[in-house]
XYZ file of C-alpha atoms in Angstrom:
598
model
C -17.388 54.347 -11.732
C -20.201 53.098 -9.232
C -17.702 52.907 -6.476
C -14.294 54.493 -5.245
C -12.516 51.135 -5.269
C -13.479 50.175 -8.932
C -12.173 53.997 -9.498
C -8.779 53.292 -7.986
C -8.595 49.985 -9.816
C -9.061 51.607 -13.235
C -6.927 54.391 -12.106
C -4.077 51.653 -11.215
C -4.480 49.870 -14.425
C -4.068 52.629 -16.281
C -0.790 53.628 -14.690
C 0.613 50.016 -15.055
C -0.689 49.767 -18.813
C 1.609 53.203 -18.758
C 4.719 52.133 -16.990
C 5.065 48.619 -18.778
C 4.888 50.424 -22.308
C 7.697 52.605 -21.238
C 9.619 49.720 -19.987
C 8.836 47.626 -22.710
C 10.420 50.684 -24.905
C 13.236 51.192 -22.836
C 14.585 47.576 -22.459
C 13.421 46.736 -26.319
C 16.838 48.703 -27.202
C 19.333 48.716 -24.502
C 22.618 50.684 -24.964
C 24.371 50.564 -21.734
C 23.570 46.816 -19.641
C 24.151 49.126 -16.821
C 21.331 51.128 -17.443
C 19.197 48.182 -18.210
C 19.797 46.543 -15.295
C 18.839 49.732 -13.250
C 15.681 49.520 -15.618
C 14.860 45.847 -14.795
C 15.383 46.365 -10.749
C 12.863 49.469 -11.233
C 10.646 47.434 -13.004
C 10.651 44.633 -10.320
C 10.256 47.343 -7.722
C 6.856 48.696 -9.837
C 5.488 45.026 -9.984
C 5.784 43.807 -6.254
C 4.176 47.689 -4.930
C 1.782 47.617 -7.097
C -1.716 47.247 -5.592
C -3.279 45.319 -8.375
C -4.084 41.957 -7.817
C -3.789 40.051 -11.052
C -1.458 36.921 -12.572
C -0.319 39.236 -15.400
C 1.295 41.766 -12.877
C 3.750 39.556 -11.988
C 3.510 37.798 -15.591
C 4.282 40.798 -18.324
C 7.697 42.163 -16.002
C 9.230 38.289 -16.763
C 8.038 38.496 -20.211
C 9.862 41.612 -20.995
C 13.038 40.002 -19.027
C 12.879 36.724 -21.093
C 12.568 38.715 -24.231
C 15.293 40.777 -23.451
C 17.627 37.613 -22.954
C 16.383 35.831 -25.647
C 17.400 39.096 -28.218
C 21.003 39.470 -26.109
C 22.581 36.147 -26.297
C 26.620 37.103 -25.668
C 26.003 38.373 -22.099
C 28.682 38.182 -19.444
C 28.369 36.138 -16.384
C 28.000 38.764 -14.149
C 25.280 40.363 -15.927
C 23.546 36.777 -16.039
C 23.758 36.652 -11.995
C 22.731 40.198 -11.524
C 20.023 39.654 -13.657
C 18.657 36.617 -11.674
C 19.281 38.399 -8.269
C 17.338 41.274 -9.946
C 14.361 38.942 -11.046
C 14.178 36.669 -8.252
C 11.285 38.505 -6.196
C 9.305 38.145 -8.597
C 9.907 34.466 -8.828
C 8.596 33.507 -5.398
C 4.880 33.391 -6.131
C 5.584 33.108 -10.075
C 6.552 29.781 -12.607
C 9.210 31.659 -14.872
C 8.558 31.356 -19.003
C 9.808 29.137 -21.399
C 12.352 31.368 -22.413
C 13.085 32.485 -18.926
C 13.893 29.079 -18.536
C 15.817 28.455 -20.832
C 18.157 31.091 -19.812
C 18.193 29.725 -16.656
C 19.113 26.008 -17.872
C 22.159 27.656 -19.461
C 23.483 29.640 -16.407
C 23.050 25.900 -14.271
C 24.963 24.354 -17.222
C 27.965 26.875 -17.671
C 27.973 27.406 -14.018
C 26.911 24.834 -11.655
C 29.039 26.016 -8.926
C 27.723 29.706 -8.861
C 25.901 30.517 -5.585
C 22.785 32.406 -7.426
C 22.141 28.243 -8.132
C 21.486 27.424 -4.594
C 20.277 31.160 -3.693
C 17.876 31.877 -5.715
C 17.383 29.027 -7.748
C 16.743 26.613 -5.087
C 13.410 28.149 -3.883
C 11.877 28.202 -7.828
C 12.520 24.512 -8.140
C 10.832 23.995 -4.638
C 8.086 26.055 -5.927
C 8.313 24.395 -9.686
C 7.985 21.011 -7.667
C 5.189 21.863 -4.701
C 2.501 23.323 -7.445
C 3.189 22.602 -10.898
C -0.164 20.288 -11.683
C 1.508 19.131 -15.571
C 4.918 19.161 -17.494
C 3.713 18.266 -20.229
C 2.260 21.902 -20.972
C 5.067 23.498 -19.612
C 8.429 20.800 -20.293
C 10.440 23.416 -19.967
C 10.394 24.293 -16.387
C 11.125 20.388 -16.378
C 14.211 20.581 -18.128
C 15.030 23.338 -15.552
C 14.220 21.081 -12.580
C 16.645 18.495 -14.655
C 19.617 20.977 -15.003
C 19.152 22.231 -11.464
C 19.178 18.898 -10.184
C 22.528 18.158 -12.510
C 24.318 21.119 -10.749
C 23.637 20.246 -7.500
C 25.211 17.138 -8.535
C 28.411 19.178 -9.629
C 29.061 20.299 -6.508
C 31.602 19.536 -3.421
C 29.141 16.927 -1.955
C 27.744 15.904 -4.925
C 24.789 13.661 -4.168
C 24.718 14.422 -0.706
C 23.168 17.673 -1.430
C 20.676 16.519 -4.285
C 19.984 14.085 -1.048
C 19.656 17.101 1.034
C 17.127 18.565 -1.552
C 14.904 15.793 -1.665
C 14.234 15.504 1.956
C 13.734 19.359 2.048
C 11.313 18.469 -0.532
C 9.579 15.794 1.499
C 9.740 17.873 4.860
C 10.686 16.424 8.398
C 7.433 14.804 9.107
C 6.612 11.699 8.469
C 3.890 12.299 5.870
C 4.890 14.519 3.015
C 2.262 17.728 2.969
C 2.779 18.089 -0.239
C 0.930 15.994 -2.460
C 2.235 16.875 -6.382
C 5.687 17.044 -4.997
C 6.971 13.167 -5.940
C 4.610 12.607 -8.965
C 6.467 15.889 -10.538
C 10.256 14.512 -8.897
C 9.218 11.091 -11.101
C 8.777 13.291 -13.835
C 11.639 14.799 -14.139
C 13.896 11.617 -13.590
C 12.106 9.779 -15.738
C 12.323 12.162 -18.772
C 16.070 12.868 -17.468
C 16.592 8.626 -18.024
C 14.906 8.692 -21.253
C 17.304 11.422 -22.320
C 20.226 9.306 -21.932
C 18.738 6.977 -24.120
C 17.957 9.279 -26.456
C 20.469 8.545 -29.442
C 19.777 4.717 -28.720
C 16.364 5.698 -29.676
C 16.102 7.681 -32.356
C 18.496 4.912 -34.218
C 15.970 2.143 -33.364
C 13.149 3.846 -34.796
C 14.656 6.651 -36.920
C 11.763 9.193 -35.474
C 12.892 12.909 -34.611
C 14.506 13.277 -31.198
C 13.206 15.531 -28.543
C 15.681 18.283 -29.306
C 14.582 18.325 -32.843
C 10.940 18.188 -31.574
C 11.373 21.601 -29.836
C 12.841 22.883 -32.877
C 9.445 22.246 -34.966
C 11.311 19.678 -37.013
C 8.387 17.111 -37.555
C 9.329 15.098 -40.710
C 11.317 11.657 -40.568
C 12.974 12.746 -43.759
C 14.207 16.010 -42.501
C 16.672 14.699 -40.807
C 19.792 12.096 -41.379
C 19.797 8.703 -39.540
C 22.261 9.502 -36.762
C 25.159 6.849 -36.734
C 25.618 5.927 -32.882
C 28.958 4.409 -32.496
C 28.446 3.515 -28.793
C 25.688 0.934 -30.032
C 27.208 -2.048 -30.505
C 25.052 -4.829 -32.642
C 27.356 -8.226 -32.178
C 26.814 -10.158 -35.219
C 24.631 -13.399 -34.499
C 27.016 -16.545 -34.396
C 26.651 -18.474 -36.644
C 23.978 -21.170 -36.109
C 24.720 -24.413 -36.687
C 23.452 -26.969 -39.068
C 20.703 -28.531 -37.007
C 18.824 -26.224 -35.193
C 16.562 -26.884 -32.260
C 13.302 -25.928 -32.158
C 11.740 -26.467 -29.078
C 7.974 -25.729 -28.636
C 7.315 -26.766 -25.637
C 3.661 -27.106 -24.431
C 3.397 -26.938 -19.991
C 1.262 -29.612 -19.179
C 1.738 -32.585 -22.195
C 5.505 -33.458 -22.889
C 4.541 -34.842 -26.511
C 6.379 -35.734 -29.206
C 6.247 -31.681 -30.066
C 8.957 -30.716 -28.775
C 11.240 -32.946 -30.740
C 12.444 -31.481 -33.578
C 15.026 -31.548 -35.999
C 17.805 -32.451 -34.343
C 16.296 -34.307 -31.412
C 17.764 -36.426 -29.031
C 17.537 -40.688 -29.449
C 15.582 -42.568 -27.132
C 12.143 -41.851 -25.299
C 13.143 -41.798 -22.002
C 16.626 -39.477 -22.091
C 14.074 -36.451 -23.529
C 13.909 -33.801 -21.231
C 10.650 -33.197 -19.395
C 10.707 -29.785 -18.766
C 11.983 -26.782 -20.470
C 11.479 -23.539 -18.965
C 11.452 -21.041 -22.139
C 12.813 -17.898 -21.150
C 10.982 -15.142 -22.947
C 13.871 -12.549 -23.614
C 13.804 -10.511 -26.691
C 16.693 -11.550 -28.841
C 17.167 -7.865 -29.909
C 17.456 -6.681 -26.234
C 19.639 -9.669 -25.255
C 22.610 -9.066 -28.526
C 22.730 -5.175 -26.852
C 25.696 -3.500 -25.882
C 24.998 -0.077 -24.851
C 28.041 2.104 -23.494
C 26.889 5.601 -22.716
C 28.695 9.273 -23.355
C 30.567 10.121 -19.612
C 27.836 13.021 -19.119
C 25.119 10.870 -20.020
C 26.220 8.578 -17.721
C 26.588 10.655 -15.092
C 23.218 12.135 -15.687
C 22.280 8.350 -15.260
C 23.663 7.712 -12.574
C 22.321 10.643 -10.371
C 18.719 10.159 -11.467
C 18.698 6.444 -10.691
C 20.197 7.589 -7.440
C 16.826 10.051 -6.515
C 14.821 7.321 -7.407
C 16.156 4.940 -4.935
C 15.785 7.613 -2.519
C 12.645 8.453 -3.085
C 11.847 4.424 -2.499
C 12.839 5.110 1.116
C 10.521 7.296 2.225
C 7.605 4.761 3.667
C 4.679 7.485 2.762
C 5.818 7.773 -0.779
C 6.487 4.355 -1.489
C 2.708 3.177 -2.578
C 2.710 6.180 -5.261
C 5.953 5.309 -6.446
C 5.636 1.615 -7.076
C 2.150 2.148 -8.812
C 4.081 5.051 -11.053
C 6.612 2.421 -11.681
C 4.462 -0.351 -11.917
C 3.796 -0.025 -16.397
C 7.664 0.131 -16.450
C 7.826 3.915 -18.046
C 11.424 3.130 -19.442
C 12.908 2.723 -22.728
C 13.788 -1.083 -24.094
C 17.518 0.177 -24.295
C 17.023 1.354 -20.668
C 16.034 -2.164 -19.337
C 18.600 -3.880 -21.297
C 21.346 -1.269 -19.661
C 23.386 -3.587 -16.916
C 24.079 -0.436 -15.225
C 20.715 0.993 -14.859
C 18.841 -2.420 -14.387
C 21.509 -2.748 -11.167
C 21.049 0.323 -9.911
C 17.078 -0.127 -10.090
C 17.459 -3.193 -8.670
C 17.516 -1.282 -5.275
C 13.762 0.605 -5.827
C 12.203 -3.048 -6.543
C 13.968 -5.001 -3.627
C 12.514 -1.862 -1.627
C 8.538 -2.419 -3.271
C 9.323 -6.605 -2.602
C 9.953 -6.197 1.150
C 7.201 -3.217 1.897
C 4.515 -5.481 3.415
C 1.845 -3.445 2.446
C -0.340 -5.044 -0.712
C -0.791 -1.616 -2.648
C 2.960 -1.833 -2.562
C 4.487 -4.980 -3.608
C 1.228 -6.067 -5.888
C 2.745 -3.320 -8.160
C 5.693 -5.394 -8.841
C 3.103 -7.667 -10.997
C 2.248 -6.534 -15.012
C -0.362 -4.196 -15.125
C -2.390 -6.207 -17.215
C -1.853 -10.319 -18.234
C 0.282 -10.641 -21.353
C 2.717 -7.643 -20.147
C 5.989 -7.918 -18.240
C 6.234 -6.668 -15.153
C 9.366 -5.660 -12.340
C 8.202 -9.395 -11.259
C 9.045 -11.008 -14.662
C 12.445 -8.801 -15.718
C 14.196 -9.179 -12.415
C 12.877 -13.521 -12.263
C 15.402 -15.912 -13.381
C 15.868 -15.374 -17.275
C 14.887 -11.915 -17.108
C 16.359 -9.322 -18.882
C 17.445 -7.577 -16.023
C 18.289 -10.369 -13.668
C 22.287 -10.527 -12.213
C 21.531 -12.670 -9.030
C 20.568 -15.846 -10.060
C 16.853 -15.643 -8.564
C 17.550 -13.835 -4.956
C 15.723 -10.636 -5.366
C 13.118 -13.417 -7.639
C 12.817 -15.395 -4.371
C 12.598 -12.578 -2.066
C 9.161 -11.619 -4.723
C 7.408 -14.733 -4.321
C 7.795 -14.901 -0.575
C 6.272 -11.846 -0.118
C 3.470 -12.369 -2.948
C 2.498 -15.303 -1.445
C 2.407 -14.164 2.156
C -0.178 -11.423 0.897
C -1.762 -12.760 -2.392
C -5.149 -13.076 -1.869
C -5.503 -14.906 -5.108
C -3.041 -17.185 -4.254
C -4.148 -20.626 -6.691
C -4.072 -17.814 -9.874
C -0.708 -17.086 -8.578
C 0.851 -20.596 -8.520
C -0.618 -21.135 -11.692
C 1.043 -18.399 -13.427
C 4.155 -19.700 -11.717
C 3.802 -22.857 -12.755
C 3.067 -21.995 -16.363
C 6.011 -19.463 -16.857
C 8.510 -19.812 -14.063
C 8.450 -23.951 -12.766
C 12.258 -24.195 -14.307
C 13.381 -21.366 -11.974
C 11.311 -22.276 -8.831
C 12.713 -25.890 -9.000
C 16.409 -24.842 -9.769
C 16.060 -22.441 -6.594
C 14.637 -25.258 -4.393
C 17.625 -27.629 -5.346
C 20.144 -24.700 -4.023
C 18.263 -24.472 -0.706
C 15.576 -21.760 -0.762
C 12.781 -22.620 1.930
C 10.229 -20.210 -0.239
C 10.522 -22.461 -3.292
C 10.593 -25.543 -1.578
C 7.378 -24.395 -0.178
C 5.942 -23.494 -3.531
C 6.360 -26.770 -5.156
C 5.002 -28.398 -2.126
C 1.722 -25.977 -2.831
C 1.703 -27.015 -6.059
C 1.243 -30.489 -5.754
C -1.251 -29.979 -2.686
C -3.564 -27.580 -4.673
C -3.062 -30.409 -8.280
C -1.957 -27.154 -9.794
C 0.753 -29.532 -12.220
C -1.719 -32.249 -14.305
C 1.514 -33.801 -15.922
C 2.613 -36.573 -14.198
C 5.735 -36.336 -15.501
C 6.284 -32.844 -14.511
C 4.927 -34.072 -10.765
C 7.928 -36.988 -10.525
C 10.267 -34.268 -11.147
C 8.906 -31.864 -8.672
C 8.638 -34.729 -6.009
C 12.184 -35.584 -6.899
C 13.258 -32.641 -6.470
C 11.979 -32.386 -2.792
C 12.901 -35.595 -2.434
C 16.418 -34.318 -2.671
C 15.762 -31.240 -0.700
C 14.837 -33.199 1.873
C 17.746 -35.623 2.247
C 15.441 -39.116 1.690
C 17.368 -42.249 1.642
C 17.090 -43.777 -1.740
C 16.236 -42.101 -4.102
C 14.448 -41.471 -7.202
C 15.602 -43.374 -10.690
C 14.622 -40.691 -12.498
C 15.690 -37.205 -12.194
C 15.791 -33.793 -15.036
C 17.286 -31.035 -13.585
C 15.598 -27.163 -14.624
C 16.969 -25.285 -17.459
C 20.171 -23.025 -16.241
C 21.639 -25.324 -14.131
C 25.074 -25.313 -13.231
C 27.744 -27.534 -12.323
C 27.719 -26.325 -9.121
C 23.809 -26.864 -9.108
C 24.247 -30.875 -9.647
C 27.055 -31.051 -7.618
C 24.592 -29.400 -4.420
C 21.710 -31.726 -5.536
C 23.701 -35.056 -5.870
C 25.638 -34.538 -2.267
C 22.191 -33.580 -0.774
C 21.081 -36.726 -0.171
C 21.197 -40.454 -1.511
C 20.872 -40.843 -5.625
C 22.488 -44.510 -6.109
C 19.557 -45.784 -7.825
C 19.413 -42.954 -10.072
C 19.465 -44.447 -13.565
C 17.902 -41.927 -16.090
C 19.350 -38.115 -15.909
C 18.501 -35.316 -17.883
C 20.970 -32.097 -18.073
C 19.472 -30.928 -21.215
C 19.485 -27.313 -22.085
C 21.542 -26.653 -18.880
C 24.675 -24.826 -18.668
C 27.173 -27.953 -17.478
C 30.168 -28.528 -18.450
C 32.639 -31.107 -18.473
C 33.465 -30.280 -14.878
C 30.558 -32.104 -13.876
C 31.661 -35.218 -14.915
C 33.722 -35.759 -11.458
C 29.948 -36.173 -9.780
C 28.362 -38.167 -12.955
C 31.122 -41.159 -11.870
C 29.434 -41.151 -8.933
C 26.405 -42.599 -10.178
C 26.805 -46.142 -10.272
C 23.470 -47.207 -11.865
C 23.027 -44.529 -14.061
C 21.993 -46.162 -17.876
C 20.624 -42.912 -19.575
C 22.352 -39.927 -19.315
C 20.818 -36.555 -21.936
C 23.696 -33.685 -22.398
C 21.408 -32.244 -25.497
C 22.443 -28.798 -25.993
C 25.299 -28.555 -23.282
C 28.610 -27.360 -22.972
C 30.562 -30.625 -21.858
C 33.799 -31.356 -23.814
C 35.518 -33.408 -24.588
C 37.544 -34.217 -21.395
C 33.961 -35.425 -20.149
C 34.108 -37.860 -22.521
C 36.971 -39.734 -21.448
C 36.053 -39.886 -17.495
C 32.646 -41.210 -18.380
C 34.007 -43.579 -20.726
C 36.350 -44.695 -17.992
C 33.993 -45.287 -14.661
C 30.628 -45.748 -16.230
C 30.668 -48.944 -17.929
C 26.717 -49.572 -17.923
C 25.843 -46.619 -19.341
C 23.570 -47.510 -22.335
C 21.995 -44.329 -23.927
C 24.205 -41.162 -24.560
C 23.066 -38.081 -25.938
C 25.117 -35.194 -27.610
C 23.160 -33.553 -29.499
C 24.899 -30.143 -30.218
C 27.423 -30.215 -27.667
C 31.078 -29.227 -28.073
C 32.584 -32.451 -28.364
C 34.840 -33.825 -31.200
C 36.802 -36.828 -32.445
C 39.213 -36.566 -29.328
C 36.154 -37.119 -27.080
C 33.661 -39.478 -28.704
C 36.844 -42.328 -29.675
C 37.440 -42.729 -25.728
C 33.176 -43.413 -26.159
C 34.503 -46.960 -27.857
C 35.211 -48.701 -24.428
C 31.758 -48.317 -23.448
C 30.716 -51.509 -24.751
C 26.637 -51.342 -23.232
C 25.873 -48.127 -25.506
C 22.610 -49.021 -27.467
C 21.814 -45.411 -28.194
C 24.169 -42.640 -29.176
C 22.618 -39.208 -30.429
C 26.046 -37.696 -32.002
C 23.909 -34.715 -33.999
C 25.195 -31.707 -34.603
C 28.816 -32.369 -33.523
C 32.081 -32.261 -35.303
C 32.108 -36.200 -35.684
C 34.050 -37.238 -38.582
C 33.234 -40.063 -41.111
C 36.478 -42.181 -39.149
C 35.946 -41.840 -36.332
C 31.832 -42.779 -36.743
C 33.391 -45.910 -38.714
C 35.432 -46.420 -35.721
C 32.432 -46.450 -32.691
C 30.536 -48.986 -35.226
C 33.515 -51.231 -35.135
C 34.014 -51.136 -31.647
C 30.476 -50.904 -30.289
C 28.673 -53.815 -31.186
C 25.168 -53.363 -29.099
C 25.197 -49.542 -30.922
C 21.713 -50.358 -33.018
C 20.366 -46.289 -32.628
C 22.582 -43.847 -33.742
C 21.718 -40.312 -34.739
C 24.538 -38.581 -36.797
C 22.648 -35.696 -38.771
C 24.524 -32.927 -39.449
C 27.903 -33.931 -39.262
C 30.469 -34.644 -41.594
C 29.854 -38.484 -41.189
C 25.781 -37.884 -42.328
């Protein structure tokens, strides 16, 4: 050797090389787990004094120790904890092996309550978290992290100690130190979420779940189609004869979108349809989870809504959110969409741009947090609040602010105007932008955005023409007609809202009102007969594919001004259409298609 110290070094290596074989021996066969576990604390003891400095000091003593527990499966518990209390120095400066790990995940699963969890588990997870640079070559000291997290859960306090955990995690200072720390907590929730999901899945696209994955099974056909009961498919009802195709183009209300089934008379056609994009398959799911995935559910969702309270983490969190990394089935979950509900009101109020510009798609074309939580969304439960709360802040930062209007006004008009009528100062304000920057060329689609401040702001008189936004409710036309004065109102539009006959007690109210559009409502027949009994004028009706029937449309045969009746898709019977001819003698347009009188 040219030196003393490369002397020792060789010397030292030698010995180790020496002491590992024989320990590698020894534990290979064990006899007595009394004897082995005096071997495994010796063999600790030889690791940490030795005065080699290399990874695979530390390394080849876990090895050993996961082999050994891999090859002795039927262990008692008290040899698993002594076996962990044996192991753990070596675990403070170490990651421990996929099969370490695994043994590990076990011992959290069978006993979540055992004190060698918090003891000497506690301080390999903080490690795990603090420097681990990528799961995905190492998902199983994930999974570990995940069952750790799940017996913390298990205990007294529940989530007050995984709460506990975190903010050991981010430290008492206001700026975390420790920069891989919440990517890696993301991580692990994230994959914990998907996992829930898992069976949902796998039956959606029949591809090998993650457990099968790990097992090497690769082929589709190697395994059977699992059956999940919990995944309930309503059948479709059935759709009825005439069926409405509406393809609405934003900025030219044409003749397009009438189609088969179409309402009678130029001027009752609804101006403005705001199309929803929802996935039908997403929208006819019913997803009840297993109790433990639920609970696994439910205390992931939980970190992540911590984790959106901590101001320094917030940024990195909403851009990790912002390409929504969660399953369909996930996002069409009422119970997770809720509880996530909390991380995006959190991104919607941060004032910060890097923040709550993440709540927009990533790229154009793809749905962001801003398009599932808006009116229509998949995940929306609030009629447009958190929506609202969005735009305000968007607007107040957005430094592109005309793009941003016009994006509103091509997808989201219907639920901007529908939140202005019910008294929110942000839309108001929005539709007032969008005439002032001639972001709306239809003039059309302008009259019904100035009537709709009109009413907003409580102006005496009154538009004659008013069509109120897609979703509407009763309660919604009941606001807007007592918000200011509406006697000249003559042509109304409730298409495609969701009225009923409850909202006839305000339609009476309308003295000059001549054209009234129901298409594709829910009001009855007990509508029916108050209209036909205060609104004497009224000249074009239309009913296309509401619920009425022959009790409702014969009260229609005192209305002696009808000119224009649109009865398609109903349950009118031949009679009863005889009838309303009889009786009605200014009836020239009448549209009975798809009924039994047709």
């Amino acid at each position: 050797a040219a030196n003393s110290y490369l002397r020792d070094q060789w010397f030292h290596s030698l010995q180790w090389k020496k002491k590992i074989y024989k320990y590698r021996k020894v534990l290979n066969n064990p006899s007595r787990w009394d004897v082995v576990l005096k071997e495994i604390r010796a063999l600790v003891d030889m690791a940490l004094s030795s005065p080699l400095q290399d990874e695979s000091i530390h390394q080849a003593p876990l090895h050993i120790i996961s082999t050994l527990l891999a090859e002795n499966s039927n262990l008692s518990t008290q040899d698993h904890e002594n076996i962990i209390v044996a192991i753990a120095p070596l675990l403070e400066n170490n990651h421990p092996p996929p099969d370490l790990c695994e043994f590990f995940c076990k011992h959290c699963r069978e006993r979540p309550r055992s004190m060698v969890v918090i003891e000497v588990f506690t301080p390999v997870v903080q490690r795990i978290l603090k420097h681990n640079m990528d799961f995905g070559k190492c998902p199983r000291l994930r999974l570990f992290t995940q069952e750790y997290i799940l017996a913390l859960n298990e205990l007294n306090a529940g989530m007050e100690v995984v709460k506990k955990f975190v903010h050991s995690m981010h430290g008492p200072t206001g700026q975390c130190p420790h920069p891989r720390v919440l990517p890696n907590l993301v991580a692990v929730c994230l994959a914990a979420i998907y996992s829930c999901y898992e069976e949902f899945i796998n039956s959606r696209d029949n591809s090998p779940s993650l457990k099968e994955i790990r097992n090497g099974c690769q082929q589709q056909n190697e395994r059977k189609p699992p059956m999940p009961l919990r995944l309930l498919r309503p059948e479709p009802p059935t759709p009825p004869p005439a069926t409405i195709l509406v393809e609405l183009e934003r900025n030219n209300n044409s003749a397009n979108s009438r189609q088969k089934g179409g309402p009678s008379g130029g001027d009752s056609e609804p101006n403005l349809i705001d199309c929803l994009l929802v996935s039908p398959a997403l929208s006819t799911l019913s997803i009840q989870l297993p109790a433990q995935a639920d609970r696994v559910l439910g205390c992931f969702a939980l970190i992540l809504k911590m984790l959106s309270d901590y101001d320094d983490w917030r940024p990195a969190l909403a851009s990790l959110l912002q390409p929504i990394p969660f399953p369909k089935e996930a996002l069409a979950h009422a119970k997770f969409t809720k509880e996530l509900k909390y991380v995006i009101q959190r991104f919607a109020e941060d004032p910060r741009q890097e923040v709550h510009s993440c709540l927009l798609s990533v790229r154009s074309g793809k749905d962001g947090w801003f398009q599932l939580y808006s009116p229509g969304g998949v995940a929306c439960d609030d009629d447009g609040e958190l929506f609202a709360s969005m735009v305000h802040i968007l607007m107040g930062s957005c430094y592109k602010t005309k793009k941003f209007l016009l994006s509103l006004a091509e997808n989201k008009l219907g639920p901007c105007m529908l939140l202005a009528l019910r008294g929110n100062q942000t839309m108001v304000e929005i539709l007032c932008l969008m005439l002032e920057y001639n972001i709306i060329e239809n003039k059309d689609t302008q009259l019904q955005i100035i009537s709709t401040l009109e009413s907003t702001q409580q102006r005496k008189g009154g538009p004659t023409r008013l069509t109120l936004p897609s979703k509407s409710t009763d309660a919604d036309l009941a606001r807007l007609l007592s918000s200011g004065s509406f006697g000249n109102l003559e042509n109304l539009s409730l298409a495609f809202t969701n009225v009923t006959s409850a909202c006839a007690e305000q339609l009476i109210k309308l003295p000059s009102l001549k054209q009234l559009n129901l298409w594709s409502t829910q009001f009855g027949d007990s509508g029916l007969r108050l209209l036909s009994e205060h609104l004497a004028c009224l000249q074009v009706l239309n009913l296309c594919e509401t619920p009425v029937t022959d009790a409702g449309l014969l009260a229609l045969s005192s209305m002696k001004s009808l000119c224009s009746l649109n009865m398609n898709s109903t349950k009118l019977t031949s009679d009863t259409y005889e009838d309303l001819k009889a009786k009605l003698p200014n009836l020239k347009d009448v549209d009975v298609r798809y009924t039994e009188a047709w």
